[in-house]
XYZ file of C-alpha atoms in Angstrom:
629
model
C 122.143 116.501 82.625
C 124.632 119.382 82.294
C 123.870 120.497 86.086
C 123.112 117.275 87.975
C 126.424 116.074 86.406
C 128.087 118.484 88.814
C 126.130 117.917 91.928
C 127.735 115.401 94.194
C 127.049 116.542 97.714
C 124.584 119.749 98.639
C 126.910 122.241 99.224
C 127.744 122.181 95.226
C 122.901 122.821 95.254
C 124.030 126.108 97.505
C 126.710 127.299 95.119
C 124.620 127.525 91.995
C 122.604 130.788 91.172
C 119.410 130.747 92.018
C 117.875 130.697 88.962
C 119.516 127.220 87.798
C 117.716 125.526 90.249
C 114.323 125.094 88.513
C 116.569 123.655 85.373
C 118.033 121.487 87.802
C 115.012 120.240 89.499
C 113.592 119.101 85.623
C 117.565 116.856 85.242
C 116.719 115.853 88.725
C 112.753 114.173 87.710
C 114.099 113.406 84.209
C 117.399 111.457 86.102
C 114.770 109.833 88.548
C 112.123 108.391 86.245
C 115.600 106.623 83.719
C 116.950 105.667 86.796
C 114.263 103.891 88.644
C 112.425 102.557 85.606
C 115.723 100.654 84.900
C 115.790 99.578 88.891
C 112.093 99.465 89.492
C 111.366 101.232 93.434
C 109.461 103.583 94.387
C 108.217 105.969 91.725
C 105.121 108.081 91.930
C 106.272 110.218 95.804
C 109.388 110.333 94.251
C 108.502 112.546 91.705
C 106.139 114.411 93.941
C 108.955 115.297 95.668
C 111.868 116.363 93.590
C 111.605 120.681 94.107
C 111.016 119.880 98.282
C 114.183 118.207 98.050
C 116.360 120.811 96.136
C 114.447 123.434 98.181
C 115.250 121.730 101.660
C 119.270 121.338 100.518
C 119.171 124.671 99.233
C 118.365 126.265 102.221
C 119.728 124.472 104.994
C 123.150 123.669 105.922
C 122.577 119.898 105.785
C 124.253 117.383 107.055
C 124.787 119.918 110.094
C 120.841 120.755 109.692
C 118.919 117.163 110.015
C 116.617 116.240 107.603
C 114.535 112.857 108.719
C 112.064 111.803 105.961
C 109.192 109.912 107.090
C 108.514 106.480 105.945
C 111.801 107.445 103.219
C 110.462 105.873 100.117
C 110.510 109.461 98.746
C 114.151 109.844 99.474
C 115.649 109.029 95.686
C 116.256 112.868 94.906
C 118.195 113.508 98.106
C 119.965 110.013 97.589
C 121.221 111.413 94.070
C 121.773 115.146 95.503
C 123.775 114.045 98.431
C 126.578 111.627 96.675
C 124.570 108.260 95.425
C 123.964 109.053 92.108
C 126.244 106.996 90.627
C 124.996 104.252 92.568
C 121.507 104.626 92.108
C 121.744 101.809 89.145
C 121.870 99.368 92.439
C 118.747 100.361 93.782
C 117.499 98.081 96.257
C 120.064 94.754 94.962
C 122.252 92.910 97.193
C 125.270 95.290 98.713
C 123.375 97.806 96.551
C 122.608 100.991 98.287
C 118.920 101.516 100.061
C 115.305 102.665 99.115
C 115.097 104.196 102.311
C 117.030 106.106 104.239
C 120.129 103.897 106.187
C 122.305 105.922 108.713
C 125.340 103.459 107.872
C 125.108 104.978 104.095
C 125.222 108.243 104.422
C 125.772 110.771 107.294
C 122.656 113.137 105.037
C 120.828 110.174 105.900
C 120.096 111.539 110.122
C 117.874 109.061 110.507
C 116.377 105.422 109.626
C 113.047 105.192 108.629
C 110.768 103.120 106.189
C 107.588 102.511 109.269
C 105.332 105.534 108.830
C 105.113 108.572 111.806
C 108.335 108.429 113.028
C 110.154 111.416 111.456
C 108.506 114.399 113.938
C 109.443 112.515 117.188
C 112.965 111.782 115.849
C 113.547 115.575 114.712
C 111.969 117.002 118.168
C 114.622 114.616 120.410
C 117.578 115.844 117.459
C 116.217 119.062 118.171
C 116.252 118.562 121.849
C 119.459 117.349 121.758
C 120.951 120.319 119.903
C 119.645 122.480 122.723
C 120.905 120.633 125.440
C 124.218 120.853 123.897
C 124.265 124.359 122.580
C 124.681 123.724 119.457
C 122.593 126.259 116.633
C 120.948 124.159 113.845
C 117.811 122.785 112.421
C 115.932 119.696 112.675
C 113.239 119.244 109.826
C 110.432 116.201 109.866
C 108.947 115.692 106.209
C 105.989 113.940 106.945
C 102.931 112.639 104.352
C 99.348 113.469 105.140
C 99.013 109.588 105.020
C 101.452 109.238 107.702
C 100.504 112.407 109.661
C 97.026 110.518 110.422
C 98.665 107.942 112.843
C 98.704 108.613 116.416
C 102.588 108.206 117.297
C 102.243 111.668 115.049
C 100.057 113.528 117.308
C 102.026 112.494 120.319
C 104.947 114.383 118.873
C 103.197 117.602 118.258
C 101.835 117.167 121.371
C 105.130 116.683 122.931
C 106.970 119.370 121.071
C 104.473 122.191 121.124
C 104.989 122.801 124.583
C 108.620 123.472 123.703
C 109.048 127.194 122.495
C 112.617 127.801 122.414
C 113.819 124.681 119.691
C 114.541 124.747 116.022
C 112.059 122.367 114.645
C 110.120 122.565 111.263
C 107.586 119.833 110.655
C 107.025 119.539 106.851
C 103.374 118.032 105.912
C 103.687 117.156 102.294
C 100.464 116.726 101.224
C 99.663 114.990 97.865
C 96.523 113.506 99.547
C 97.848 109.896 99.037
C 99.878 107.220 101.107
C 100.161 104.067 99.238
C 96.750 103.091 99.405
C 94.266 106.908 99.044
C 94.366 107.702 102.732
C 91.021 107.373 104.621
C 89.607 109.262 107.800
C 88.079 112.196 108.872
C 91.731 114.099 109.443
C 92.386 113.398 105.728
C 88.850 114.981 104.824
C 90.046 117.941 107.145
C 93.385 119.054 105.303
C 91.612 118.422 101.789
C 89.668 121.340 102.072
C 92.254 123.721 101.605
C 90.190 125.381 99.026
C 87.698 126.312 101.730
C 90.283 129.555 102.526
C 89.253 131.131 99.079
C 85.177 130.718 99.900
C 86.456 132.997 103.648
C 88.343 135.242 101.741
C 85.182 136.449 99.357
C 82.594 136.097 101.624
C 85.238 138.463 103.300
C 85.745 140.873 100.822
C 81.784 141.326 100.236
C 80.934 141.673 104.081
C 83.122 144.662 103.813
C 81.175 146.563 101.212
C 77.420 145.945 101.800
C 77.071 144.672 105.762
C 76.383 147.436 107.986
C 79.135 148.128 111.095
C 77.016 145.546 113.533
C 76.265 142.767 111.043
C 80.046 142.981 109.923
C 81.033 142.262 113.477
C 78.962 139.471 113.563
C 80.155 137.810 110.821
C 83.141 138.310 111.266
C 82.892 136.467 114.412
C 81.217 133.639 112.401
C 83.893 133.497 110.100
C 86.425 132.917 112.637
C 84.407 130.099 114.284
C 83.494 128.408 110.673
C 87.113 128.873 109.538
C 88.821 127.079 112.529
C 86.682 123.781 111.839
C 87.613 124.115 108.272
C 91.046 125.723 108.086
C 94.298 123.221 109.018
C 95.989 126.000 111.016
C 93.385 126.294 113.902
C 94.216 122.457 114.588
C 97.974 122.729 114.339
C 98.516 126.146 116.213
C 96.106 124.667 119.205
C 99.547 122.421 119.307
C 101.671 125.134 119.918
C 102.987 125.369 116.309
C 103.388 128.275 114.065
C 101.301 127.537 111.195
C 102.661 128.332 107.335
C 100.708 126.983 104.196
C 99.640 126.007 102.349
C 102.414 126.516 99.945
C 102.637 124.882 96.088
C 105.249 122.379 96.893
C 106.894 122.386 93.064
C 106.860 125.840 92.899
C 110.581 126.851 94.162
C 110.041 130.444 94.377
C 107.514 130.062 96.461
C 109.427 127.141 98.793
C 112.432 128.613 98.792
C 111.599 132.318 100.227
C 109.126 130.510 102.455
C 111.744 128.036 103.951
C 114.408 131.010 103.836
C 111.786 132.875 106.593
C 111.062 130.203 108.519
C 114.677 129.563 109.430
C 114.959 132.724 110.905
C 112.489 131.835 113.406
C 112.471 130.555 116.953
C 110.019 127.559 118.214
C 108.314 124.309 116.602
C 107.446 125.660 112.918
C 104.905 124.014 110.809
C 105.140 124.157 106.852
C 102.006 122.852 104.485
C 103.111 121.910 101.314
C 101.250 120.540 98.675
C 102.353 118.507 96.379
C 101.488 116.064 93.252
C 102.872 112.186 93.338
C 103.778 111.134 89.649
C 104.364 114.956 89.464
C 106.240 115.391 85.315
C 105.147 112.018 84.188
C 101.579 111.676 83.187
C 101.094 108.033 83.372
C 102.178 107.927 87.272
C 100.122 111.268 87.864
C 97.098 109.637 86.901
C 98.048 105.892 88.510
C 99.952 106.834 91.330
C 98.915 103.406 93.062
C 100.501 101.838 89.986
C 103.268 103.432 89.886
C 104.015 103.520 93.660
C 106.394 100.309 93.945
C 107.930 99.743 90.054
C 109.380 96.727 88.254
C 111.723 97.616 85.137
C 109.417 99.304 82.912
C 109.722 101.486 79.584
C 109.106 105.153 80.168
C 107.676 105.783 76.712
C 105.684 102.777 76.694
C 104.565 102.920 80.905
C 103.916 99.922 82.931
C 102.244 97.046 80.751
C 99.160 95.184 82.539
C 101.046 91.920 84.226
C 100.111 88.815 82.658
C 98.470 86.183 85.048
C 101.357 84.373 86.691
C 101.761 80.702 86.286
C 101.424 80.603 90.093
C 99.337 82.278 92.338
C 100.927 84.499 94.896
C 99.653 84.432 98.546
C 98.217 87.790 98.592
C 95.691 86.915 95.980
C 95.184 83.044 98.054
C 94.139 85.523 100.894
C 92.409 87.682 98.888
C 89.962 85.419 97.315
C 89.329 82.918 100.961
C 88.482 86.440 102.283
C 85.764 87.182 99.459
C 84.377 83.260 99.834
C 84.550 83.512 103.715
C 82.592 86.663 103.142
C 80.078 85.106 101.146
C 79.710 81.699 103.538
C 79.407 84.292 107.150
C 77.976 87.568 107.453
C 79.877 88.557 110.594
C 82.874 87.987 108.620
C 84.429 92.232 108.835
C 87.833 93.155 107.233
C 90.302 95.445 108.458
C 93.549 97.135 106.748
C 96.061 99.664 108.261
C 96.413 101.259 104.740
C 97.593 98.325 103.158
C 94.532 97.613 100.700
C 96.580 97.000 97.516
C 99.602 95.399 99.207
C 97.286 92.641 101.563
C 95.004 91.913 98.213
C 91.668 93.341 99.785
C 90.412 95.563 96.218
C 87.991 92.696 95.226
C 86.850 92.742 99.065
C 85.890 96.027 99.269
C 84.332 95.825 95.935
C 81.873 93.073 96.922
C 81.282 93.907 101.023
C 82.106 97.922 101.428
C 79.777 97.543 104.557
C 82.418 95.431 105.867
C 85.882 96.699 104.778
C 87.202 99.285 106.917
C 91.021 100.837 105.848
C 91.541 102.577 109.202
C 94.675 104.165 107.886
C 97.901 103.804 109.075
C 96.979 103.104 112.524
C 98.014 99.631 113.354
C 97.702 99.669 117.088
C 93.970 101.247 116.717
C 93.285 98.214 113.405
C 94.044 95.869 116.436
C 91.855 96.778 119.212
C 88.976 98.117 116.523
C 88.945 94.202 115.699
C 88.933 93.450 119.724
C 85.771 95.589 120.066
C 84.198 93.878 117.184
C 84.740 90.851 118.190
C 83.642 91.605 121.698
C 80.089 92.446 119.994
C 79.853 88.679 118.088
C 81.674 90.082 115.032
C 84.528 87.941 113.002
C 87.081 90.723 112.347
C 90.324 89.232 110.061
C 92.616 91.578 109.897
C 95.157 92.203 107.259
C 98.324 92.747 108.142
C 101.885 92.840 107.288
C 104.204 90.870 109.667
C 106.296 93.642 109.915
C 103.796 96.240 110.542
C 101.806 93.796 113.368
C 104.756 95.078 115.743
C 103.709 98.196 115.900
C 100.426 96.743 117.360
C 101.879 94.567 119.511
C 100.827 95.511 122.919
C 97.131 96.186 121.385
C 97.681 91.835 120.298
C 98.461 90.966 124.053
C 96.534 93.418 126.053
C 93.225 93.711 124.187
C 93.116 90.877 122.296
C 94.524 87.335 123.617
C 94.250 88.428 126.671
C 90.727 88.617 127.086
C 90.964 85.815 124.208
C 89.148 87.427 121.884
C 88.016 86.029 118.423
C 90.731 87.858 116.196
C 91.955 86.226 112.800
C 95.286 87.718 111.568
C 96.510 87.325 108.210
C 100.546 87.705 108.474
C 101.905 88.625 105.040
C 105.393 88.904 104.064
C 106.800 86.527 106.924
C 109.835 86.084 106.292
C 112.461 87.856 103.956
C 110.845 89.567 101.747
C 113.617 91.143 99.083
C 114.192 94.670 98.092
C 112.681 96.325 100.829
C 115.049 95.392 102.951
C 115.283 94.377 107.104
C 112.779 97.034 107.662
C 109.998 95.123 105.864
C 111.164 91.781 106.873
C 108.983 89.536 108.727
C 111.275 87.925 110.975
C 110.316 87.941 114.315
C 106.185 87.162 114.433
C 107.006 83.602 115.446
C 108.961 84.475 118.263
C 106.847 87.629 119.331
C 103.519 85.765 118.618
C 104.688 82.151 120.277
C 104.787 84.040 123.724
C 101.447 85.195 124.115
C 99.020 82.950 125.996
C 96.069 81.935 124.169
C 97.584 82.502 120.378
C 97.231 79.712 117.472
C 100.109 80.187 115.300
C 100.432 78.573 112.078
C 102.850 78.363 108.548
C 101.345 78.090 105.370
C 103.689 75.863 103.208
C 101.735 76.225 99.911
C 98.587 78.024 98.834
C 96.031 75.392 99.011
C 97.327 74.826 102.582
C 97.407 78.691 102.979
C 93.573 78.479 102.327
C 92.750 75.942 104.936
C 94.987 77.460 107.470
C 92.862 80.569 107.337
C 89.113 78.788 107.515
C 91.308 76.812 110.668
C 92.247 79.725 112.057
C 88.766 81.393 111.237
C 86.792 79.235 113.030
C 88.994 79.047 116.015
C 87.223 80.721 118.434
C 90.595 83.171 119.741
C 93.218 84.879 118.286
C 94.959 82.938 115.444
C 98.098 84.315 113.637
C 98.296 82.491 110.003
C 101.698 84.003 108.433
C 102.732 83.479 104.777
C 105.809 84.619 102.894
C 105.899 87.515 99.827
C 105.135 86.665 96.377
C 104.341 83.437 94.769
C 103.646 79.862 95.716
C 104.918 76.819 94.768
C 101.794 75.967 92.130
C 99.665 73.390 94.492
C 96.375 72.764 93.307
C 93.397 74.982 95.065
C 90.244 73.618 96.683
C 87.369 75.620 96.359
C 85.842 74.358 99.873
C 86.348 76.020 102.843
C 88.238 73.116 104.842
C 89.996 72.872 107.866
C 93.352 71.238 109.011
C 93.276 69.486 112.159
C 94.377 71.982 114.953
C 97.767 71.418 116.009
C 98.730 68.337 113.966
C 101.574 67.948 111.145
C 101.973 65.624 108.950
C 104.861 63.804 107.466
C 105.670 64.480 103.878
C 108.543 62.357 103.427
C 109.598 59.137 105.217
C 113.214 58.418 105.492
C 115.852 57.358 108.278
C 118.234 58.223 111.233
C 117.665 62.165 110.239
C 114.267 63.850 110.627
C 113.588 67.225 109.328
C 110.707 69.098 111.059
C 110.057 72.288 108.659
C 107.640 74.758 109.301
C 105.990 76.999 106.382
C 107.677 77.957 103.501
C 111.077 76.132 104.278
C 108.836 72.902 103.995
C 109.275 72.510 100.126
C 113.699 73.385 100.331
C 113.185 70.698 103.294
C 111.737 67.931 101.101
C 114.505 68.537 98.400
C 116.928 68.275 100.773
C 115.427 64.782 102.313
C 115.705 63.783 99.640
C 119.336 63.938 98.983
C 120.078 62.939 102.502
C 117.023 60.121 102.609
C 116.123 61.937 105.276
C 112.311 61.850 107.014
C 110.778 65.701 106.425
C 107.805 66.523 108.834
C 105.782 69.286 107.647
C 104.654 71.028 110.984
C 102.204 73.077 110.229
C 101.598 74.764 113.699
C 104.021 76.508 116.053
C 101.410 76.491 118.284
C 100.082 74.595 119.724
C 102.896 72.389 118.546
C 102.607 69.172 117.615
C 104.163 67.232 120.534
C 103.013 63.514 119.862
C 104.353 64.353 116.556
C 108.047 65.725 117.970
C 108.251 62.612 120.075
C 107.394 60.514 117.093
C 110.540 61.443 115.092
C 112.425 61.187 118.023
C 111.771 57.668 118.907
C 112.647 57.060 115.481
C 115.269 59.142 114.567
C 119.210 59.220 115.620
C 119.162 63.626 114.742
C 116.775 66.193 114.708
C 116.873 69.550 112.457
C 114.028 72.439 112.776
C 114.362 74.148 109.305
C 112.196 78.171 109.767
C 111.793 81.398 107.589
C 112.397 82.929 110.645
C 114.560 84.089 113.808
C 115.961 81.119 115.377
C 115.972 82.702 118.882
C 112.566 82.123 120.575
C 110.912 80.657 117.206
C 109.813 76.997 116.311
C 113.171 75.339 116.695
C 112.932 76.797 119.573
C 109.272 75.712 120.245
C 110.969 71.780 119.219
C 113.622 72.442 122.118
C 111.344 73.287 124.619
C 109.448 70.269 123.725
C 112.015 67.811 123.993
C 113.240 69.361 127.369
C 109.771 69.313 128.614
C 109.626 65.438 127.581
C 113.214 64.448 128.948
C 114.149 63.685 125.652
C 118.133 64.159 125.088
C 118.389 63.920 121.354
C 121.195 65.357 119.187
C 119.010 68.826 117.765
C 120.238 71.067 115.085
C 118.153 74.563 114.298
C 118.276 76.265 110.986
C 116.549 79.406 110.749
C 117.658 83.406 110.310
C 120.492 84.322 111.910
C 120.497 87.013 115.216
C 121.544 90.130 112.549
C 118.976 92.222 110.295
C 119.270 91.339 106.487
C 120.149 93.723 104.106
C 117.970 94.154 100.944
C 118.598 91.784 97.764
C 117.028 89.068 95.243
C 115.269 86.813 97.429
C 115.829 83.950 96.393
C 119.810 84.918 96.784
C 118.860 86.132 100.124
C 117.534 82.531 101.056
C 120.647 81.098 99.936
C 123.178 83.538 101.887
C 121.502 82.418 105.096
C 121.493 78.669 104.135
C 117.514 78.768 103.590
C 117.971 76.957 100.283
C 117.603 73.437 99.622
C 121.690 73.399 99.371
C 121.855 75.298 102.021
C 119.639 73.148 104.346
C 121.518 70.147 103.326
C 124.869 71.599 104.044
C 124.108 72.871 107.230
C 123.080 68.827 108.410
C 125.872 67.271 106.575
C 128.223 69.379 108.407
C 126.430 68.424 111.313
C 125.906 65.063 111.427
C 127.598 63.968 108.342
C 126.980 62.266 105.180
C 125.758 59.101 106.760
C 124.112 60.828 109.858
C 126.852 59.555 112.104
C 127.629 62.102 114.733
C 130.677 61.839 116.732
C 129.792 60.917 120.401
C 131.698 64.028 122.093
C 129.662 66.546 119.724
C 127.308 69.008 121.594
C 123.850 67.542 121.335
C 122.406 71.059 120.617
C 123.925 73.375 117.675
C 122.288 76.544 116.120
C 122.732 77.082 112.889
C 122.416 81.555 112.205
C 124.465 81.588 109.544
């Protein structure tokens, strides 16, 4: 580690000869794989990208040239090259430093991502912007063939090849993976870069037997057969100068190349290809594997999990997809890209004629399902809470608003750890409780996970069932396909004065906390249609109310309780627990939970400072408080 010893910001990558930057590169992947094996994140693009990253710092003036990396989970090298490598042991833990690119921690870090797409559109307005003002420097987008097949993409080079006179290079690092192996027709288009050797014979032996006339024709057949093969045609049609495609760990060839193209003038477009797991052998021939890490041993590689004690959701999900599957024919699966991460392997094993990965393409998984469903299909799609926002207008114009028949699975509701506010699912409850015609519901265990989707299943609209990352709490699983009645709770603990109505994974914290307070805990199942006989129920019989959510208070289901009670006339003393109105950094979870007051403690804090140990409220206190932490 002689040389990466010495590196703490990129100007000290410019100052070293030339020829120590290969040796540095190999401390660089050699640093990476200790590092995040120690840490667990993001492995396998990591390593595919270790000689882009020296290359890009090497050549450009950065910070003063911006560098935006798409999605950013590929980011570790420039973390380390530009000042973080001594923090780099606090990967991804609380007041740790990122595993994605976070403008507040670095200014080399031009711009926040860790959504796919983004990177082209924010490097054309940087771009832009450095035009407007006069100033001469570079804006570079390093974008994955993965994410280049998602239409906010294509509306960039759209957008920017019309502009002729800006300094932008879009990157496409191609190593023919995004998390899942990336799907589509485009995909199948930039993977036959080999085609350009067939031309170039067929080429060379035209010229030496074909007469003058027959020459001319094929060359004119060439040219048409190569622009539906070659990735150029495509990319110059958008006003781009096409370069590639280049062998993205080979420096001297990324170097000279990237030392050209910043001498030219207009939107630039570089084809790299690359390897992911690229110097390690076990993630080169997993790269799904090693994608997302725990700790692991380098010599050893990742050892095959042992079944956990508990189920997680994913796999509740999972398997109630594969039964549903089995039970209804019309039953059709859809995944933005997200096969691994929303447990659909075993479905595509068993019903390929009904699994469809559309990519990353949330917006088009949406309204896909909306035209299934218009023909009699049962599309469920699969989707991360997070990621549903980037579909949202597709949920409210094409789906519940002609009320379509669309079941969606919400994973990772909630806070969901080391990934950080950017994977959070915070905000479904209040985005989804606003749409006309939308079943919401909150999955407190797994068994009830299971029921909520055959509920929401055979509701005949759009139903949202959302469930948190990782494991359950251990309830036993029925095997049936049964349903819950629609928009009823059900009490889980009877106590006095204080009722506790918690929805989804806060119910089990709830009941702990009842318990200690003797406190009644409703578990509410829906936020909507919300239980409203049930609401009035507790507060007939109750001197305080607390709504307890894994989710933002404003516009969620304390909210939803509110609204109720105003509705009703009902003037009852109404704490809400929930996230607070700021995004939450990355951390343990579970230590997370507890710095918003999500625990059990922290649930029965919040009420006793409330309302007191005995649930005796002082007469002049306000009869509405929000607890957000």
């Amino acid at each position: 580690m002689n040389l990466l010893e010495k590196i703490d910001s990129p100007a000290d990558v410019r100052a070293l000869p030339y020829h120590q930057l290969t040796p540095l590169a190999h401390e660089l992947r050699a640093y990476l794989l200790d590092s995040v094996s120690k840490t667990g994140g993001h492995l396998s693009s990591n390593l595919g990208t270790v000689e882009l990253t020296v290359a890009l710092h090497y050549v450009f003036n950065t910070p003063e040239d911006r560098i935006v990396w798409d999605v950013g989970h590929q980011t570790y090298s420039h973390k380390i090259l530009t000042g973080r490598r001594n923090r780099m042991h606090t990967l991804r833990q609380l007041d740790g430093i990122s595993g994605f690119p976070k403008r507040d921690e670095s200014e080399y870090d031009t711009f926040g991502t860790a959504h796919s797409s983004t990177s082209i559109s924010a490097a054309l307005g940087m771009a832009q912007a450095a035009k407007i003002k006069g100033e001469s420097r570079h804006a570079i987008a390093v974008i994955g063939d993965g994410s280049m097949t998602a239409g906010m993409a294509f509306e960039a080079l759209n957008n920017a090849g019309v502009q002729d006179d800006i300094n932008l290079l879009v990157i496409l690092n191609d190593n023919d993976m995004s998390i899942s192996p990336p799907v589509g027709a485009l995909n199948r288009y930039l993977a036959r870069l080999m085609s350009g050797q067939f031309y170039a014979a067929a080429k060379n032996v035209g010229k030496s037997v074909l007469p003058g006339p027959v020459l001319e024709l094929a060359k004119r057949l060439e040219e048409h057969a190569k622009g539906m093969v070659v990735p150029a045609t495509m990319f110059e049609e958008f006003g781009f100068n096409y370069i590639g495609p280049i062998d993205g760990h080979d420096l001297d060839s990324l170097i000279p190349t990237l030392q050209n193209i910043k001498q030219l003038k207009g939107p630039q477009f570089l084809h790299v290809v690359t390897k992911k797991g690229q110097g390690y052998k076990l993630a080169e021939a997993e790269p799904v594997l090693y994608h997302g890490t725990g700790k692991f041993n380098p010599a050893e590689g990742i050892k095959p999990a042992t079944a956990p004690a508990k189920m997680t959701y994913t796999e509740v999900f999972g398997n109630w997809l594969c039964d549903m599957a089995a039970f209804d024919n019309k039953l059709v699966g859809i995944t933005p890209a997200m096969r691994e991460g929303s447990g659909m392997v075993r479905f595509e094993q068993e019903y390929p004629d009904r699994y469809f990965d559309v990519g990353i393409a949330e917006q088009h998984a949406v309204t896909f399902g909306a035209g299934l469903a218009c023909e009699g299909m049962k599309p469920v799609v699969a989707i991360y809470s997070t990621f549903l926002q980037r579909g949202y207008d597709q949920l409210v114009h094409d789906v519940a608003l002609q009320n379509l028949d669309v079941t969606f699975a919400l994973d990772r509701a909630g806070l969901v750890g080391a990934d950080g506010a950017t994977h959070a699912g915070n905000y479904d409850l209040a985005y989804l409780r606003c749409i006309p015609n939308m079943v919401i519901m909150a999955a407190s265990d797994e068994n009830e996970c299971r029921q909520m989707l055959t509920t929401g299943y055979r509701y005949p609209g759009p139903a949202a069932i959302r469930y948190p990352r990782g494991a359950g709490i251990g309830a036993a699983m029925q095997q049936e396909l049964t349903t819950i009645p629609m928009g009823k709770g059900e009490i889980k603990r009877q106590g006095a004065s204080i009722a506790i109505l918690a929805f989804g994974s806060m119910v089990a914290p709830s009941v702990t906390a009842g318990a200690s307070l003797g406190a009644t805990v409703a578990n509410m199942r829906f936020v909507k249609p919300l239980d409203v006989e049930l609401v009035k129920q507790l507060a007939a019989s109750h001197d305080y109310l607390v709504t307890v959510e894994e989710g933002a208070i404003m516009g969620g289901a304390g909210a939803a309780v509110a609204e109720a009670l105003a509705a009703e006339g009902i003037v009852k003393p109404l704490l809400m627990i929930g996230l607070p109105d700021k995004f939450i950094d990355h951390g343990d979870p579970v230590k997370l939970l507890s710095s918003v007051g999500l625990d059990a403690a922290g649930i029965t804090a919040s009420i006793k400072q409330r309302f007191g140990n005995a649930g005796n409220a002082g007469g002049d206190e306000p009869r509405l408080v929000v607890n957000n932490g």
